[in-house]
Amino acid sequence: MEDMKDIQWFPGHMAKTRRMIAKSLPLVDAAAELLDARLPMSSRNPELRSLTGKKPRLIILNKADMADPAVTQQWMQYYKKQGFAVITADSKSGKGVKQFAPVLRELLKDQLEKYAAKGMKGRPIRVMILGIPNVGKSSLINRLAGGKRAKAEDRAGVTRTQQWIKTADGVELLDTPGVLWPKLDDQDVAVRLAMTGAVRDDILDKEALAARLMTLLHTEYPQALEQRYKIPPELEAEGFAYLELMAKNRGMLLSGGVPNTERAAITLLDEFRGTKLGRISLEKPQGD
Ligand code: G4P
């Protein structure tokens, strides 16, 4: 799939996505929005509401295997209260993916009853998958398709019409997912996306990014930092000082015993992204 790290969101690119969604919308019964369960706010697209209009929406909190389960439950309630159907999924292993069809059917209950009344029983439910790059759109489509090839080939010079991918339970997916842009003009959003590796992490230097992650982890998950890097939970310091302590405790030293904070930063980001620190959520629902 396209990788957000390599994408520049030019206005032309965004306009093309808007057109693609506008064109596909009349063909589908619902829009399925994938969010990163570790960042269910920052991984949203700022325009999706206006892009999808009144179309029923299903939110998939994907990569739930990497997120804090208790916080993911809070997000589920948060979005359910707003009227969305919500499921959690790990599209890599397939866990949770089987809820997709039944929850969609429930979401579209009234519409399906109308179809049935018109004698259109058994008509497939058609869905478009949307989400920012790297959130797991292809993985989910592959899982739902049950191993069948999810994508028609994109051959240069060949215009192809959109195709439907059949999945179990009478649900069909548009084969081209909508690749959305996140709210990158918001610095906090961009930083949190960079922490997960979803966007280029050179928006801040690695040490500054890792120092911010340290501060967040020390507030929300102090026991993880204690267990892995022996950073005392009671120590109140700047993020950079935690990084220095981690370097010392891990024996990452430059000549003269100076802590190698650059190496510590790279290690922290790698270990966080590899869930070596456990299942961690970077955002909690606010004001609810
Ligand atoms: P996209 O189409 O939205 O761009 O995302 P894609 O499915 O390509 O997934 C991006 C990366 O995220 C892939 O990892 C994929 O395996 C991983 N991924 C997707 N869904 C989940 C999930 O629910 N849980 C976890 N843990 N990972 C998920 P990759 O490093 O690019 O490839 P690989 O590690 O699978 O080889």
XYZ file of C-alpha atoms and ligand atoms in Angstrom:
324
model
C 0.000 0.000 0.000
C 0.935 3.594 -0.239
C 3.029 4.661 2.647
C 2.274 7.924 4.406
C 5.987 8.331 5.038
C 6.435 8.850 1.317
C 3.303 10.813 0.604
C 3.139 14.536 0.355
C -0.438 15.618 0.677
C -0.661 18.067 -2.171
C -3.989 19.791 -2.718
C -4.274 17.967 -6.061
C -3.850 14.607 -4.378
C -6.519 15.455 -1.810
C -8.905 16.656 -4.522
C -8.458 13.343 -6.353
C -9.323 11.397 -3.199
C -12.373 13.587 -2.587
C -13.571 12.916 -6.144
C -12.983 9.185 -5.824
C -14.995 9.048 -2.598
C -17.799 11.206 -4.028
C -18.015 8.906 -7.050
C -18.013 5.697 -5.031
C -20.351 6.810 -2.282
C -23.613 6.284 -4.210
C -22.525 2.689 -4.899
C -22.123 1.658 -1.273
C -24.448 1.092 1.676
C -21.887 2.064 4.297
C -18.441 3.506 4.808
C -15.983 1.652 7.038
C -13.405 3.918 8.620
C -10.235 2.323 9.936
C -8.576 4.033 12.869
C -5.398 3.125 14.694
C -6.629 1.939 18.115
C -3.573 3.566 19.718
C -4.622 6.928 18.236
C -8.351 6.919 17.581
C -8.426 10.698 17.293
C -5.179 11.529 15.524
C -5.653 8.809 12.916
C -8.955 10.336 11.783
C -9.398 12.387 8.680
C -10.638 15.895 9.441
C -13.075 15.916 6.504
C -14.603 12.476 6.657
C -17.949 13.645 7.958
C -18.469 15.949 5.027
C -16.931 13.438 2.596
C -19.324 10.639 3.512
C -22.471 12.683 4.169
C -25.320 10.682 5.675
C -23.879 7.306 4.747
C -23.937 4.948 7.764
C -20.468 4.566 9.219
C -18.679 1.706 10.859
C -15.519 2.499 12.812
C -12.870 -0.194 13.036
C -10.362 0.317 15.824
C -7.574 -1.589 14.131
C -4.218 -2.670 15.559
C -6.147 -3.261 18.773
C -3.512 -5.875 19.618
C -1.018 -3.014 20.141
C -3.306 -0.717 22.151
C -4.220 -0.691 25.840
C -7.412 -2.818 26.009
C -8.993 -0.698 28.779
C -8.494 2.517 26.799
C -9.786 0.856 23.632
C -12.999 0.033 25.524
C -13.328 3.732 26.442
C -12.949 4.675 22.778
C -15.575 2.119 21.774
C -18.055 3.687 24.166
C -17.052 7.179 23.021
C -17.756 6.459 19.367
C -20.857 4.338 20.064
C -22.342 7.291 21.952
C -21.826 9.360 18.827
C -23.970 6.904 16.888
C -21.269 4.927 15.101
C -21.121 1.178 14.911
C -17.714 0.198 16.306
C -15.594 -2.930 16.296
C -12.025 -3.629 17.381
C -9.743 -5.659 15.166
C -6.296 -7.058 14.703
C -6.167 -7.351 10.950
C -2.733 -8.915 11.071
C -3.879 -12.035 12.913
C -7.539 -11.674 11.933
C -8.791 -11.373 15.508
C -12.088 -9.499 15.716
C -12.537 -9.364 11.951
C -15.475 -11.768 12.078
C -17.551 -9.082 13.809
C -17.413 -6.994 10.654
C -20.408 -8.493 8.828
C -22.811 -8.941 11.783
C -22.157 -5.430 13.099
C -22.677 -4.010 9.609
C -25.974 -5.894 9.309
C -27.107 -4.437 12.599
C -26.065 -0.939 11.486
C -28.007 -1.325 8.228
C -30.962 -3.174 9.757
C -33.670 -0.732 8.622
C -32.316 -0.558 5.113
C -32.031 -4.327 4.858
C -35.632 -4.702 6.013
C -36.713 -2.302 3.283
C -34.814 -4.288 0.675
C -36.390 -7.486 1.958
C -39.870 -5.915 1.757
C -39.172 -5.108 -1.878
C -38.239 -8.713 -2.500
C -34.521 -7.927 -2.699
C -33.592 -10.401 -0.004
C -30.028 -11.605 -0.251
C -28.846 -8.457 -1.968
C -25.186 -7.956 -1.028
C -24.181 -5.182 1.355
C -21.621 -2.967 -0.318
C -18.959 -1.162 1.658
C -16.069 1.188 1.047
C -12.989 0.954 3.269
C -11.347 4.245 4.207
C -8.364 5.238 6.291
C -5.002 6.941 6.462
C -1.963 5.131 5.030
C -0.545 2.268 7.065
C -3.625 1.900 9.283
C -4.257 -1.593 7.917
C -6.700 -1.195 5.016
C -5.089 -3.847 2.787
C -4.610 -6.206 5.706
C -8.289 -5.918 6.623
C -9.445 -6.350 3.024
C -7.260 -9.434 2.683
C -8.601 -10.871 5.908
C -12.212 -10.223 4.914
C -11.597 -11.668 1.478
C -10.336 -14.832 3.158
C -7.055 -15.073 1.359
C -8.407 -14.275 -2.076
C -6.494 -11.635 -3.922
C -7.791 -8.345 -2.617
C -6.518 -6.026 -5.260
C -7.010 -6.006 -8.978
C -3.764 -5.204 -10.675
C -2.992 -1.611 -11.377
C -1.455 -1.748 -14.803
C -0.131 1.433 -16.279
C -2.212 2.671 -19.158
C -5.090 0.332 -18.463
C -8.168 1.988 -17.125
C -9.955 -0.401 -14.940
C -13.391 -0.112 -13.511
C -13.845 -0.512 -9.841
C -14.370 -4.040 -8.762
C -16.072 -5.675 -5.848
C -14.411 -8.126 -3.572
C -16.765 -10.754 -2.244
C -16.421 -11.671 1.391
C -18.319 -14.063 3.617
C -21.843 -13.203 4.769
C -22.895 -11.379 1.618
C -20.714 -8.310 2.107
C -18.869 -6.870 -0.870
C -15.991 -4.432 -0.618
C -14.931 -1.843 -3.109
C -11.491 -3.047 -4.161
C -9.876 0.392 -3.927
C -9.801 1.724 -0.397
C -9.993 5.470 0.139
C -6.551 6.670 1.206
C -7.156 9.592 3.515
C -4.858 12.222 4.933
C -4.664 12.928 8.654
C -4.852 16.335 10.287
C -1.192 17.052 9.741
C -1.411 20.786 10.306
C -2.025 19.973 13.968
C 1.446 19.541 15.466
C 0.251 17.293 18.317
C -1.451 14.986 15.836
C 1.643 14.864 13.637
C 3.878 14.092 16.635
C 1.664 11.238 17.842
C 1.500 9.769 14.339
C 5.290 10.012 14.155
C 5.587 8.143 17.467
C 3.829 5.145 15.917
C 5.950 5.424 12.794
C 2.977 6.311 10.595
C 4.552 9.511 9.352
C 8.120 10.427 8.752
C 9.710 10.932 12.104
C 11.873 13.769 10.872
C 9.121 16.292 11.655
C 10.982 16.493 14.943
C 14.453 15.157 15.532
C 14.458 11.617 16.902
C 15.612 12.681 20.335
C 12.927 15.349 20.678
C 10.296 12.864 19.512
C 11.551 10.173 21.892
C 11.694 12.691 24.757
C 8.013 13.532 24.161
C 7.155 9.841 24.072
C 9.054 9.374 27.366
C 7.030 12.141 29.020
C 3.771 10.614 27.819
C 4.792 7.125 28.917
C 6.013 8.341 32.298
C 2.623 9.936 32.942
C 0.405 7.153 31.581
C 2.483 3.968 31.774
C 5.192 4.529 34.433
C 5.404 0.822 35.256
C 6.395 0.010 31.666
C 9.344 2.418 31.870
C 10.341 1.065 35.244
C 10.280 -2.539 34.127
C 12.106 -2.064 30.855
C 14.491 0.832 31.507
C 14.561 1.074 35.330
C 13.207 4.604 35.295
C 11.718 5.227 38.755
C 7.994 6.116 38.584
C 8.436 8.737 41.307
C 11.136 10.614 39.369
C 9.725 13.886 38.056
C 11.909 15.098 35.214
C 11.949 16.358 31.626
C 11.541 13.793 28.871
C 15.154 14.235 27.847
C 16.371 13.372 31.359
C 14.461 10.067 31.178
C 16.232 9.377 27.912
C 19.605 10.022 29.576
C 18.709 7.698 32.402
C 17.606 5.008 29.971
C 20.946 5.347 28.110
C 22.871 4.991 31.374
C 20.840 2.035 32.586
C 21.225 0.298 29.251
C 24.950 0.986 29.051
C 24.554 3.191 25.995
C 27.499 5.462 26.617
C 29.783 7.580 24.511
C 33.438 8.119 25.359
C 33.817 9.737 28.737
C 30.639 8.048 29.972
C 28.321 10.538 28.247
C 24.876 8.957 27.756
C 24.202 8.240 24.091
C 20.722 9.736 23.964
C 20.499 9.374 20.209
C 20.858 5.616 20.488
C 18.438 5.543 23.404
C 15.915 7.516 21.324
C 16.118 5.096 18.407
C 15.822 2.120 20.763
C 12.838 3.594 22.606
C 10.950 4.317 19.369
C 11.738 0.844 17.996
C 10.739 -0.914 21.198
C 7.537 1.088 21.555
C 6.567 0.356 17.922
C 7.433 -3.302 18.427
C 5.174 -3.436 21.548
C 8.169 -4.390 23.705
C 6.795 -1.946 26.296
C 3.426 -3.656 26.283
C 0.096 -2.568 24.841
C 0.007 1.196 24.937
C -2.533 3.810 23.845
C -1.343 7.327 23.116
C -4.744 9.003 23.401
C -7.738 8.784 25.693
C -11.175 10.199 24.901
C -11.470 13.754 26.207
C -14.378 15.541 27.784
C -16.779 12.671 27.877
P -2.707 0.241 4.571
O -3.275 -0.661 3.517
O -3.769 0.987 5.316
O -1.650 1.174 4.091
O -2.004 -0.683 5.669
P -1.465 -2.190 5.532
O -2.588 -3.154 5.503
O -0.465 -2.242 4.420
O -0.737 -2.340 6.940
C 0.376 -1.544 7.317
C 1.208 -2.305 8.342
O 0.440 -2.499 9.522
C 1.643 -3.694 7.908
O 2.875 -3.963 8.533
C 0.584 -4.594 8.518
O 1.011 -5.916 8.710
C 0.359 -3.893 9.836
N -0.986 -4.133 10.400
C -2.186 -3.944 9.795
N -3.185 -4.208 10.635
C -2.612 -4.582 11.813
C -3.144 -4.968 13.094
O -4.346 -4.992 13.332
N -2.212 -5.257 14.056
C -0.875 -5.194 13.849
N -0.058 -5.498 14.851
N -0.346 -4.838 12.661
C -1.208 -4.525 11.657
P 4.234 -3.915 7.778
O 5.286 -3.767 8.796
O 4.167 -2.913 6.682
O 4.318 -5.284 7.130
P 4.394 -6.727 7.856
O 4.950 -6.520 9.224
O 3.016 -7.269 7.896
O 5.273 -7.476 6.945
